[in-house]
């Protein structure tokens, strides 16, 4: 089949077409990130990348709580008016959670800074963290609203806009010799992209601060915070706590190396698998309503994920150390070695993550919660064992990867089992 035939086939397949729309923004964004990363690596120190990674890790973990995970329910109500109430509930929760975080930061920084081994408390810009956490909630809820409306092009543009603004501002502030420039740029990116989504959706922005009946919908979908909050917090912690642990047991420089590897490899993985998961979620809901299960959709999606992931991560495993040296310079070789290790984990995670949405659709959140918590705990132990036994960051990351691989294989097996289970219409 020629190239034109392949394009026509993609256009005629709704799954591939929707994934392509969502992934196109990622591709454009990552081209920009990769293009500017060599410049950023010279404008900012390794420690600056380490601090950015620490800030992001703390905030992403904290941001999970700011939505109550109610955004996962936005696609479920039949009426848009009910879905909008869930969006408003998230705004309400996000605002008050951010205020609580602000109070915690003030107390820790002003009264306990000298007693805690938290480097991030030494910087004044930590006071901006609650603002970032609130807009994590706004952006997440807004994207799930667009998923409900199947506005995949807007999601693509919003994600691209966020990355583009963050990258351009990082470069500009870097030339101004502002050491925390990448952190300021990160905050600006999510604020502007959040406002874009809200103001592009008339139905969403109309009466956005009228919090009527949000308590009722909160009770109706209480299973999401009850089960998914702790589950997703465990999952996010398992993905984000490595920089935090590395900063405690190793050094900020090691965190900087890891953050560069993570920046180059994990972000495309997260966004692309999110795009596939979003399409799979909508198609699976329709398939279950129609047939009682979604096993055929599951099998076809699994095959597509395998076909996509294998060449990508096999290539990255082979070339990462040399690629990092060529692009960023000799001092980034260790980051390339970290990237090689991460590529093994991300290959399997690429397959498992989109399929995990079935735990939400079929209300198996409790199982997922327990497994993800166990994954996070054992993953932390593996990192600590790598330090205690080998006193080597690469060894810590290898042990963490082995543990994560085992759990992702378990997730795949369970999601397959859930997809097969038939329910009465």
GROMACS .gro file of C-alpha atoms in nm:
model
  425
    1UNK     CA    1   0.000   0.000   0.000
    2UNK     CA    2   0.138   0.343  -0.094
    3UNK     CA    3   0.165   0.640   0.140
    4UNK     CA    4  -0.155   0.799   0.006
    5UNK     CA    5  -0.342   0.474   0.068
    6UNK     CA    6  -0.219   0.467   0.429
    7UNK     CA    7  -0.337   0.825   0.482
    8UNK     CA    8  -0.679   0.746   0.338
    9UNK     CA    9  -0.706   0.440   0.561
   10UNK     CA   10  -0.626   0.648   0.869
   11UNK     CA   11  -0.886   0.908   0.768
   12UNK     CA   12  -1.155   0.641   0.722
   13UNK     CA   13  -1.084   0.480   1.062
   14UNK     CA   14  -1.241   0.692   1.338
   15UNK     CA   15  -1.012   0.552   1.606
   16UNK     CA   16  -0.694   0.630   1.415
   17UNK     CA   17  -0.834   0.965   1.301
   18UNK     CA   18  -0.918   1.081   1.654
   19UNK     CA   19  -0.588   0.955   1.795
   20UNK     CA   20  -0.405   1.127   1.509
   21UNK     CA   21  -0.581   1.456   1.588
   22UNK     CA   22  -0.489   1.435   1.957
   23UNK     CA   23  -0.136   1.314   1.887
   24UNK     CA   24  -0.066   1.582   1.624
   25UNK     CA   25  -0.060   1.852   1.889
   26UNK     CA   26   0.180   1.641   2.092
   27UNK     CA   27   0.407   1.590   1.794
   28UNK     CA   28   0.417   1.963   1.717
   29UNK     CA   29   0.470   2.045   2.086
   30UNK     CA   30   0.746   1.794   2.129
   31UNK     CA   31   0.924   1.910   1.817
   32UNK     CA   32   0.932   2.255   1.976
   33UNK     CA   33   1.046   2.114   2.313
   34UNK     CA   34   1.320   1.905   2.153
   35UNK     CA   35   1.428   2.190   1.928
   36UNK     CA   36   1.465   2.431   2.220
   37UNK     CA   37   1.601   2.182   2.477
   38UNK     CA   38   1.965   2.217   2.364
   39UNK     CA   39   1.930   2.592   2.411
   40UNK     CA   40   1.759   2.552   2.749
   41UNK     CA   41   2.030   2.311   2.864
   42UNK     CA   42   2.280   2.591   2.804
   43UNK     CA   43   2.068   2.876   2.945
   44UNK     CA   44   1.995   2.692   3.270
   45UNK     CA   45   2.212   2.486   3.503
   46UNK     CA   46   2.165   2.116   3.574
   47UNK     CA   47   2.048   2.219   3.921
   48UNK     CA   48   1.780   2.444   3.765
   49UNK     CA   49   1.641   2.142   3.582
   50UNK     CA   50   1.652   1.954   3.910
   51UNK     CA   51   1.452   2.226   4.088
   52UNK     CA   52   1.199   2.232   3.804
   53UNK     CA   53   1.160   1.857   3.835
   54UNK     CA   54   1.114   1.881   4.213
   55UNK     CA   55   0.854   2.159   4.175
   56UNK     CA   56   0.666   1.962   3.909
   57UNK     CA   57   0.672   1.642   4.113
   58UNK     CA   58   0.537   1.805   4.427
   59UNK     CA   59   0.271   1.998   4.234
   60UNK     CA   60   0.149   1.712   4.016
   61UNK     CA   61   0.111   1.490   4.323
   62UNK     CA   62  -0.071   1.771   4.506
   63UNK     CA   63  -0.280   1.848   4.199
   64UNK     CA   64  -0.444   1.504   4.206
   65UNK     CA   65  -0.625   1.604   4.524
   66UNK     CA   66  -0.740   1.938   4.378
   67UNK     CA   67  -1.003   1.774   4.154
   68UNK     CA   68  -1.123   1.495   4.381
   69UNK     CA   69  -1.092   1.290   4.057
   70UNK     CA   70  -1.444   1.404   3.967
   71UNK     CA   71  -1.314   1.494   3.620
   72UNK     CA   72  -1.317   1.121   3.541
   73UNK     CA   73  -1.697   1.130   3.575
   74UNK     CA   74  -1.759   1.423   3.338
   75UNK     CA   75  -1.812   1.192   3.039
   76UNK     CA   76  -2.069   0.972   3.215
   77UNK     CA   77  -2.390   1.182   3.261
   78UNK     CA   78  -2.631   1.173   2.969
   79UNK     CA   79  -2.709   1.545   3.003
   80UNK     CA   80  -2.448   1.817   2.949
   81UNK     CA   81  -2.602   2.017   3.232
   82UNK     CA   82  -2.507   1.741   3.478
   83UNK     CA   83  -2.156   1.723   3.338
   84UNK     CA   84  -2.122   2.100   3.379
   85UNK     CA   85  -2.219   2.069   3.747
   86UNK     CA   86  -1.930   1.826   3.787
   87UNK     CA   87  -1.701   2.084   3.624
   88UNK     CA   88  -1.822   2.350   3.868
   89UNK     CA   89  -1.774   2.110   4.158
   90UNK     CA   90  -1.412   2.065   4.053
   91UNK     CA   91  -1.359   2.443   4.045
   92UNK     CA   92  -1.504   2.467   4.395
   93UNK     CA   93  -1.284   2.184   4.529
   94UNK     CA   94  -0.976   2.315   4.349
   95UNK     CA   95  -1.009   2.663   4.499
   96UNK     CA   96  -1.038   2.547   4.859
   97UNK     CA   97  -0.770   2.279   4.825
   98UNK     CA   98  -0.534   2.548   4.689
   99UNK     CA   99  -0.608   2.767   4.993
  100UNK     CA  100  -0.529   2.474   5.221
  101UNK     CA  101  -0.198   2.418   5.038
  102UNK     CA  102  -0.115   2.787   5.077
  103UNK     CA  103  -0.167   2.760   5.452
  104UNK     CA  104   0.050   2.447   5.470
  105UNK     CA  105   0.329   2.615   5.271
  106UNK     CA  106   0.324   2.923   5.496
  107UNK     CA  107   0.345   2.709   5.809
  108UNK     CA  108   0.622   2.484   5.675
  109UNK     CA  109   0.830   2.765   5.528
  110UNK     CA  110   0.800   3.010   5.813
  111UNK     CA  111   0.815   2.773   6.111
  112UNK     CA  112   0.963   2.438   6.006
  113UNK     CA  113   1.201   2.518   5.718
  114UNK     CA  114   1.513   2.455   5.925
  115UNK     CA  115   1.382   2.125   6.062
  116UNK     CA  116   1.279   1.972   5.727
  117UNK     CA  117   1.510   1.839   5.456
  118UNK     CA  118   1.303   1.996   5.176
  119UNK     CA  119   1.516   2.208   4.942
  120UNK     CA  120   1.212   2.351   4.770
  121UNK     CA  121   1.114   2.544   5.085
  122UNK     CA  122   1.427   2.758   5.048
  123UNK     CA  123   1.280   2.951   4.754
  124UNK     CA  124   1.022   3.230   4.761
  125UNK     CA  125   0.846   3.111   4.446
  126UNK     CA  126   0.704   2.816   4.637
  127UNK     CA  127   0.422   3.057   4.727
  128UNK     CA  128   0.309   3.033   4.363
  129UNK     CA  129   0.245   2.661   4.403
  130UNK     CA  130  -0.124   2.694   4.509
  131UNK     CA  131  -0.195   2.900   4.196
  132UNK     CA  132  -0.044   2.625   3.980
  133UNK     CA  133  -0.235   2.355   4.169
  134UNK     CA  134  -0.566   2.537   4.114
  135UNK     CA  135  -0.507   2.564   3.740
  136UNK     CA  136  -0.411   2.197   3.725
  137UNK     CA  137  -0.769   2.133   3.841
  138UNK     CA  138  -0.914   2.383   3.592
  139UNK     CA  139  -0.718   2.249   3.296
  140UNK     CA  140  -0.788   1.884   3.378
  141UNK     CA  141  -1.163   1.943   3.414
  142UNK     CA  142  -1.170   2.151   3.095
  143UNK     CA  143  -0.996   1.880   2.893
  144UNK     CA  144  -1.239   1.614   3.015
  145UNK     CA  145  -1.526   1.842   2.916
  146UNK     CA  146  -1.381   1.863   2.564
  147UNK     CA  147  -1.342   1.484   2.560
  148UNK     CA  148  -1.710   1.451   2.641
  149UNK     CA  149  -1.794   1.680   2.350
  150UNK     CA  150  -1.541   1.492   2.132
  151UNK     CA  151  -1.369   1.824   2.059
  152UNK     CA  152  -1.038   1.654   1.991
  153UNK     CA  153  -0.902   1.942   1.782
  154UNK     CA  154  -0.948   2.184   2.072
  155UNK     CA  155  -0.773   1.943   2.307
  156UNK     CA  156  -0.487   1.921   2.060
  157UNK     CA  157  -0.458   2.298   2.034
  158UNK     CA  158  -0.482   2.347   2.412
  159UNK     CA  159  -0.205   2.095   2.483
  160UNK     CA  160   0.012   2.243   2.210
  161UNK     CA  161  -0.056   2.596   2.335
  162UNK     CA  162   0.051   2.502   2.687
  163UNK     CA  163   0.382   2.352   2.574
  164UNK     CA  164   0.456   2.631   2.326
  165UNK     CA  165   0.396   2.909   2.581
  166UNK     CA  166   0.597   2.724   2.846
  167UNK     CA  167   0.890   2.671   2.609
  168UNK     CA  168   0.898   3.024   2.465
  169UNK     CA  169   0.871   3.185   2.811
  170UNK     CA  170   1.143   2.953   2.944
  171UNK     CA  171   1.380   3.066   2.670
  172UNK     CA  172   1.293   3.435   2.715
  173UNK     CA  173   1.339   3.423   3.093
  174UNK     CA  174   1.658   3.221   3.048
  175UNK     CA  175   1.809   3.500   2.838
  176UNK     CA  176   1.710   3.735   3.121
  177UNK     CA  177   1.926   3.517   3.354
  178UNK     CA  178   1.625   3.431   3.571
  179UNK     CA  179   1.718   3.103   3.741
  180UNK     CA  180   1.356   3.010   3.819
  181UNK     CA  181   1.240   3.105   3.469
  182UNK     CA  182   1.129   2.754   3.373
  183UNK     CA  183   0.903   2.737   3.678
  184UNK     CA  184   0.739   3.073   3.598
  185UNK     CA  185   0.693   2.961   3.237
  186UNK     CA  186   0.528   2.637   3.351
  187UNK     CA  187   0.269   2.833   3.551
  188UNK     CA  188   0.200   3.077   3.267
  189UNK     CA  189   0.152   2.791   3.021
  190UNK     CA  190  -0.122   2.616   3.216
  191UNK     CA  191  -0.304   2.941   3.303
  192UNK     CA  192  -0.325   3.061   2.942
  193UNK     CA  193  -0.425   2.720   2.801
  194UNK     CA  194  -0.697   2.685   3.069
  195UNK     CA  195  -0.847   3.023   2.979
  196UNK     CA  196  -0.839   2.927   2.611
  197UNK     CA  197  -1.054   2.618   2.668
  198UNK     CA  198  -1.307   2.792   2.891
  199UNK     CA  199  -1.354   3.091   2.661
  200UNK     CA  200  -1.377   2.869   2.353
  201UNK     CA  201  -1.674   2.682   2.504
  202UNK     CA  202  -1.975   2.915   2.545
  203UNK     CA  203  -2.179   2.644   2.715
  204UNK     CA  204  -1.905   2.591   2.970
  205UNK     CA  205  -1.825   2.951   3.061
  206UNK     CA  206  -2.190   3.059   3.094
  207UNK     CA  207  -2.271   3.076   3.465
  208UNK     CA  208  -1.945   2.904   3.545
  209UNK     CA  209  -1.944   3.028   3.906
  210UNK     CA  210  -2.305   2.930   3.982
  211UNK     CA  211  -2.247   2.635   4.212
  212UNK     CA  212  -2.604   2.507   4.223
  213UNK     CA  213  -2.659   2.132   4.286
  214UNK     CA  214  -2.287   2.057   4.302
  215UNK     CA  215  -2.337   1.882   4.635
  216UNK     CA  216  -2.593   1.650   4.476
  217UNK     CA  217  -2.369   1.548   4.183
  218UNK     CA  218  -2.083   1.510   4.428
  219UNK     CA  219  -2.282   1.252   4.622
  220UNK     CA  220  -2.393   1.079   4.301
  221UNK     CA  221  -2.035   1.027   4.182
  222UNK     CA  222  -1.873   0.988   4.523
  223UNK     CA  223  -1.713   0.658   4.415
  224UNK     CA  224  -1.453   0.850   4.213
  225UNK     CA  225  -1.292   1.035   4.505
  226UNK     CA  226  -1.361   0.739   4.735
  227UNK     CA  227  -1.163   0.496   4.521
  228UNK     CA  228  -0.979   0.684   4.246
  229UNK     CA  229  -0.836   0.965   4.459
  230UNK     CA  230  -0.615   0.735   4.661
  231UNK     CA  231  -0.550   0.512   4.360
  232UNK     CA  232  -0.443   0.793   4.127
  233UNK     CA  233  -0.249   0.960   4.406
  234UNK     CA  234  -0.054   0.636   4.443
  235UNK     CA  235  -0.001   0.612   4.066
  236UNK     CA  236   0.108   0.975   4.036
  237UNK     CA  237   0.334   0.938   4.338
  238UNK     CA  238   0.493   0.628   4.183
  239UNK     CA  239   0.568   0.832   3.868
  240UNK     CA  240   0.669   1.158   4.035
  241UNK     CA  241   0.840   1.067   4.360
  242UNK     CA  242   1.169   0.963   4.198
  243UNK     CA  243   1.301   1.322   4.181
  244UNK     CA  244   1.193   1.375   4.542
  245UNK     CA  245   1.370   1.060   4.663
  246UNK     CA  246   1.675   1.131   4.447
  247UNK     CA  247   1.701   1.482   4.597
  248UNK     CA  248   1.697   1.330   4.947
  249UNK     CA  249   1.932   1.031   4.903
  250UNK     CA  250   2.152   1.154   4.617
  251UNK     CA  251   2.183   1.517   4.496
  252UNK     CA  252   2.015   1.794   4.297
  253UNK     CA  253   2.254   1.723   4.010
  254UNK     CA  254   2.128   1.364   3.988
  255UNK     CA  255   1.774   1.503   3.990
  256UNK     CA  256   1.875   1.731   3.703
  257UNK     CA  257   2.004   1.438   3.497
  258UNK     CA  258   1.693   1.236   3.569
  259UNK     CA  259   1.462   1.529   3.492
  260UNK     CA  260   1.618   1.579   3.149
  261UNK     CA  261   1.571   1.209   3.067
  262UNK     CA  262   1.217   1.221   3.205
  263UNK     CA  263   1.145   1.544   3.014
  264UNK     CA  264   1.250   1.390   2.684
  265UNK     CA  265   1.088   1.048   2.725
  266UNK     CA  266   0.796   1.049   2.970
  267UNK     CA  267   0.610   1.360   2.852
  268UNK     CA  268   0.546   1.228   2.500
  269UNK     CA  269   0.446   0.894   2.651
  270UNK     CA  270   0.198   1.049   2.893
  271UNK     CA  271   0.035   1.276   2.636
  272UNK     CA  272   0.016   1.019   2.356
  273UNK     CA  273  -0.122   0.744   2.579
  274UNK     CA  274  -0.368   0.996   2.720
  275UNK     CA  275  -0.484   1.072   2.366
  276UNK     CA  276  -0.532   0.702   2.293
  277UNK     CA  277  -0.697   0.644   2.631
  278UNK     CA  278  -0.942   0.929   2.574
  279UNK     CA  279  -1.055   0.785   2.239
  280UNK     CA  280  -1.062   0.432   2.380
  281UNK     CA  281  -1.273   0.549   2.677
  282UNK     CA  282  -1.545   0.699   2.457
  283UNK     CA  283  -1.546   0.404   2.216
  284UNK     CA  284  -1.551   0.152   2.503
  285UNK     CA  285  -1.850   0.322   2.668
  286UNK     CA  286  -2.039   0.306   2.337
  287UNK     CA  287  -1.933  -0.056   2.280
  288UNK     CA  288  -2.041  -0.167   2.628
  289UNK     CA  289  -2.379   0.003   2.590
  290UNK     CA  290  -2.426  -0.174   2.257
  291UNK     CA  291  -2.280  -0.522   2.317
  292UNK     CA  292  -2.244  -0.557   2.694
  293UNK     CA  293  -1.863  -0.580   2.670
  294UNK     CA  294  -1.577  -0.434   2.469
  295UNK     CA  295  -1.346  -0.729   2.415
  296UNK     CA  296  -1.318  -0.679   2.037
  297UNK     CA  297  -1.230  -0.312   2.081
  298UNK     CA  298  -0.983  -0.408   2.355
  299UNK     CA  299  -0.801  -0.660   2.135
  300UNK     CA  300  -0.774  -0.423   1.840
  301UNK     CA  301  -0.655  -0.137   2.063
  302UNK     CA  302  -0.399  -0.364   2.233
  303UNK     CA  303  -0.253  -0.466   1.897
  304UNK     CA  304  -0.230  -0.104   1.785
  305UNK     CA  305  -0.054  -0.005   2.107
  306UNK     CA  306   0.202  -0.287   2.070
  307UNK     CA  307   0.270  -0.197   1.708
  308UNK     CA  308   0.321   0.169   1.801
  309UNK     CA  309   0.531   0.117   2.115
  310UNK     CA  310   0.784  -0.145   2.006
  311UNK     CA  311   0.972   0.049   1.735
  312UNK     CA  312   0.964   0.375   1.934
  313UNK     CA  313   1.113   0.242   2.256
  314UNK     CA  314   1.346  -0.010   2.099
  315UNK     CA  315   1.502   0.278   1.906
  316UNK     CA  316   1.525   0.492   2.221
  317UNK     CA  317   1.683   0.206   2.416
  318UNK     CA  318   1.959   0.174   2.158
  319UNK     CA  319   2.041   0.540   2.087
  320UNK     CA  320   1.949   0.737   2.404
  321UNK     CA  321   2.299   0.770   2.561
  322UNK     CA  322   2.459   0.876   2.233
  323UNK     CA  323   2.168   1.099   2.136
  324UNK     CA  324   2.184   1.292   2.463
  325UNK     CA  325   2.558   1.354   2.419
  326UNK     CA  326   2.513   1.479   2.062
  327UNK     CA  327   2.216   1.703   2.142
  328UNK     CA  328   2.297   1.833   2.490
  329UNK     CA  329   2.671   1.779   2.529
  330UNK     CA  330   2.907   1.541   2.706
  331UNK     CA  331   2.787   1.636   3.056
  332UNK     CA  332   2.441   1.491   2.978
  333UNK     CA  333   2.562   1.134   2.910
  334UNK     CA  334   2.428   1.009   3.244
  335UNK     CA  335   2.087   1.152   3.154
  336UNK     CA  336   2.101   0.941   2.838
  337UNK     CA  337   2.170   0.630   3.045
  338UNK     CA  338   1.868   0.712   3.262
  339UNK     CA  339   1.665   0.751   2.942
  340UNK     CA  340   1.772   0.405   2.827
  341UNK     CA  341   1.643   0.252   3.150
  342UNK     CA  342   1.317   0.448   3.133
  343UNK     CA  343   1.255   0.337   2.774
  344UNK     CA  344   1.209  -0.024   2.893
  345UNK     CA  345   0.944   0.082   3.145
  346UNK     CA  346   0.768   0.319   2.908
  347UNK     CA  347   0.734   0.051   2.639
  348UNK     CA  348   0.503  -0.155   2.863
  349UNK     CA  349   0.344   0.148   3.030
  350UNK     CA  350   0.253   0.280   2.683
  351UNK     CA  351   0.040  -0.032   2.634
  352UNK     CA  352  -0.109  -0.059   2.984
  353UNK     CA  353  -0.206   0.301   3.060
  354UNK     CA  354  -0.477   0.363   2.795
  355UNK     CA  355  -0.639   0.026   2.869
  356UNK     CA  356  -0.659   0.108   3.241
  357UNK     CA  357  -0.956   0.338   3.173
  358UNK     CA  358  -1.168   0.021   3.184
  359UNK     CA  359  -1.122   0.013   3.562
  360UNK     CA  360  -1.312   0.344   3.574
  361UNK     CA  361  -1.575   0.257   3.315
  362UNK     CA  362  -1.662  -0.075   3.480
  363UNK     CA  363  -1.629   0.069   3.834
  364UNK     CA  364  -1.332  -0.145   3.937
  365UNK     CA  365  -1.154   0.152   4.091
  366UNK     CA  366  -1.095  -0.026   4.422
  367UNK     CA  367  -0.880  -0.297   4.261
  368UNK     CA  368  -0.678  -0.036   4.071
  369UNK     CA  369  -0.636   0.172   4.385
  370UNK     CA  370  -0.487  -0.114   4.584
  371UNK     CA  371  -0.251  -0.224   4.309
  372UNK     CA  372  -0.127   0.128   4.238
  373UNK     CA  373  -0.067   0.191   4.606
  374UNK     CA  374   0.130  -0.132   4.630
  375UNK     CA  375   0.322  -0.036   4.315
  376UNK     CA  376   0.416   0.301   4.466
  377UNK     CA  377   0.526   0.156   4.801
  378UNK     CA  378   0.736  -0.125   4.654
  379UNK     CA  379   0.878   0.116   4.392
  380UNK     CA  380   0.999   0.345   4.669
  381UNK     CA  381   1.156   0.051   4.850
  382UNK     CA  382   1.336  -0.051   4.529
  383UNK     CA  383   1.487   0.297   4.490
  384UNK     CA  384   1.603   0.295   4.852
  385UNK     CA  385   1.751  -0.055   4.812
  386UNK     CA  386   1.945   0.065   4.507
  387UNK     CA  387   2.095   0.336   4.726
  388UNK     CA  388   2.166   0.112   5.027
  389UNK     CA  389   2.310  -0.184   4.836
  390UNK     CA  390   2.481  -0.018   4.538
  391UNK     CA  391   2.484   0.354   4.629
  392UNK     CA  392   2.409   0.417   4.262
  393UNK     CA  393   2.122   0.614   4.105
  394UNK     CA  394   2.113   0.392   3.794
  395UNK     CA  395   2.076   0.083   4.013
  396UNK     CA  396   1.788   0.249   4.197
  397UNK     CA  397   1.616   0.330   3.868
  398UNK     CA  398   1.668  -0.026   3.733
  399UNK     CA  399   1.512  -0.183   4.043
  400UNK     CA  400   1.223   0.064   4.024
  401UNK     CA  401   1.172  -0.023   3.655
  402UNK     CA  402   1.162  -0.399   3.723
  403UNK     CA  403   0.892  -0.347   3.984
  404UNK     CA  404   0.689  -0.117   3.756
  405UNK     CA  405   0.711  -0.366   3.468
  406UNK     CA  406   0.562  -0.643   3.683
  407UNK     CA  407   0.272  -0.424   3.793
  408UNK     CA  408   0.198  -0.297   3.441
  409UNK     CA  409   0.177  -0.656   3.316
  410UNK     CA  410  -0.071  -0.725   3.597
  411UNK     CA  411  -0.274  -0.419   3.490
  412UNK     CA  412  -0.289  -0.547   3.132
  413UNK     CA  413  -0.406  -0.892   3.242
  414UNK     CA  414  -0.678  -0.748   3.465
  415UNK     CA  415  -0.802  -0.494   3.209
  416UNK     CA  416  -0.831  -0.777   2.954
  417UNK     CA  417  -1.038  -0.975   3.200
  418UNK     CA  418  -1.264  -0.675   3.265
  419UNK     CA  419  -1.310  -0.617   2.891
  420UNK     CA  420  -1.435  -0.975   2.849
  421UNK     CA  421  -1.692  -0.952   3.126
  422UNK     CA  422  -2.039  -0.908   2.979
  423UNK     CA  423  -2.308  -0.698   3.144
  424UNK     CA  424  -2.678  -0.697   3.064
  425UNK     CA  425  -2.805  -0.400   2.863
   0.00000   0.00000   0.00000
